Short mmCIF file of C-alpha atoms in Angstrom, two decimals:
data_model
loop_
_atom_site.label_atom_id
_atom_site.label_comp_id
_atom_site.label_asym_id
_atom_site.label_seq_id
_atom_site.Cartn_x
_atom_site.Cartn_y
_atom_site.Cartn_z
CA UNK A 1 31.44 40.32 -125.33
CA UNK A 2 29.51 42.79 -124.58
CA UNK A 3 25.51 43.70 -124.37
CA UNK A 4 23.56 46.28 -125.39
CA UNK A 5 19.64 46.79 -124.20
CA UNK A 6 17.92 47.94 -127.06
CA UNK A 7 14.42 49.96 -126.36
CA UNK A 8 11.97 50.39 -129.60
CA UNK A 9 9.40 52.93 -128.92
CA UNK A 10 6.25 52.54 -130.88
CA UNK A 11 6.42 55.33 -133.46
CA UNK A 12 3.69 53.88 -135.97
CA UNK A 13 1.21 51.24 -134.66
CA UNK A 14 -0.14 50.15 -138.08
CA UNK A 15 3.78 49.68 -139.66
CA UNK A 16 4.33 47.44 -136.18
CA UNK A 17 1.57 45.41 -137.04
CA UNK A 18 2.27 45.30 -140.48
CA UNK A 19 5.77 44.55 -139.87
CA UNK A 20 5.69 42.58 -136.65
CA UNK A 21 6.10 39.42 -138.83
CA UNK A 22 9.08 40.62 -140.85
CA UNK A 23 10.26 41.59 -137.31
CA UNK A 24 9.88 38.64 -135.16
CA UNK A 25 11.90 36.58 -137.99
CA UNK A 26 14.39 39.02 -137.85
CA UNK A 27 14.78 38.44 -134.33
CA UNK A 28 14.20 34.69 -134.19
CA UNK A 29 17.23 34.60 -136.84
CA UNK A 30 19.60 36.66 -134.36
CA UNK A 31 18.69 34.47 -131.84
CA UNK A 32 20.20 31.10 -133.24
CA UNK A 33 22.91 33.31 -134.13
CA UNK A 34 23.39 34.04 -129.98
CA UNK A 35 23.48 37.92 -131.17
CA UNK A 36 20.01 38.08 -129.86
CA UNK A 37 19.70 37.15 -125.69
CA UNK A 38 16.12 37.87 -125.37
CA UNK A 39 13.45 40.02 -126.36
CA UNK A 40 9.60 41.04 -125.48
CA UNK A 41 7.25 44.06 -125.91
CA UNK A 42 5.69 45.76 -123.12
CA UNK A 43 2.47 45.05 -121.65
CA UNK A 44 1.26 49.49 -122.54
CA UNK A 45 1.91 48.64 -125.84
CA UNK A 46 4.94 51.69 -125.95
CA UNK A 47 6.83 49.12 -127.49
CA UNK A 48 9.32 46.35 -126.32
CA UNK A 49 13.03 45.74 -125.37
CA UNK A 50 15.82 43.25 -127.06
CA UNK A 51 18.79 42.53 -125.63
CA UNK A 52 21.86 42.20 -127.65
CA UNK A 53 25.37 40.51 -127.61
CA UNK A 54 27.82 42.49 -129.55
CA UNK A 55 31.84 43.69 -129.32
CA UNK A 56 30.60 47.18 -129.71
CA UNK A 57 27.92 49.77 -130.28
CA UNK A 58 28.82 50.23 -133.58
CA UNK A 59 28.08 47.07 -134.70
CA UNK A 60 25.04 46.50 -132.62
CA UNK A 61 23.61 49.93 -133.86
CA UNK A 62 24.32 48.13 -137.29
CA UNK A 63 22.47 45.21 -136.61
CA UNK A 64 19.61 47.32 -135.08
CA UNK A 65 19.27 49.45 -138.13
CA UNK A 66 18.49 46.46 -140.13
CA UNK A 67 15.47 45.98 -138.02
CA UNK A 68 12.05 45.85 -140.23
CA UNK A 69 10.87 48.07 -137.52
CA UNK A 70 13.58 50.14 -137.71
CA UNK A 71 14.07 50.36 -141.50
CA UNK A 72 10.42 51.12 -142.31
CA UNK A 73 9.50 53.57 -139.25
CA UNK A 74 7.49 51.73 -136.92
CA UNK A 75 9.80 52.47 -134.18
CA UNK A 76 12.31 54.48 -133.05
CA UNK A 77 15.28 53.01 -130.94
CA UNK A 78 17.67 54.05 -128.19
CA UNK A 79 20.60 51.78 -127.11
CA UNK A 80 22.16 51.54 -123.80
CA UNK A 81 25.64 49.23 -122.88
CA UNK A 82 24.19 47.36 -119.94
CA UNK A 83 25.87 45.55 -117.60
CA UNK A 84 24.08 42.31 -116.80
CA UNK A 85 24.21 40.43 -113.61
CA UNK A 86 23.16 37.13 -113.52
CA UNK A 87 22.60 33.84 -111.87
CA UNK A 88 22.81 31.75 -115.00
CA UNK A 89 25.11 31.07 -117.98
CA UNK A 90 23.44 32.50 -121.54
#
């Protein structure tokens, strides 16, 4: 398994808060699924981070696409493989 840090720049601040709802579920949902390891936006308000669980960045880019943010343009996203190091077992 791999994961993937997913950043989501603010491209539309009234769609985010709009959407935020649709989003959080979205999120909440991916993370009883374990695809989802954790999540938060930042404190400027540029937007927030999720980190994902995935075999590959195909299918994570998949998964990100069907983002409420994503799908309705209230942010933009870039994806990075990242290569956690860790004290604890997730």
């Amino acid at each position: 398994m791999k994961y993937f840090a997913v950043f989501l720049s603010m491209k539309d601040e009234g769609k985010s808060i709009q959407y935020r709802p649709d989003h959080l579920e979205f999120l909440e949902n991916l993370r009883n699924e374990g695809t989802v390891l954790m999540n938060g936006k930042f404190s400027d308000g540029s937007g927030g981070l999720v980190i994902y669980k995935g075999d590959s960045l195909e299918s994570v880019k998949s998964i990100v696409e069907a983002d409420p943010y994503i799908k309705t343009g209230a942010r933009s996203y870039t994806i990075r493989e990242w290569e956690m190091v860790s004290n604890h077992d997730f």
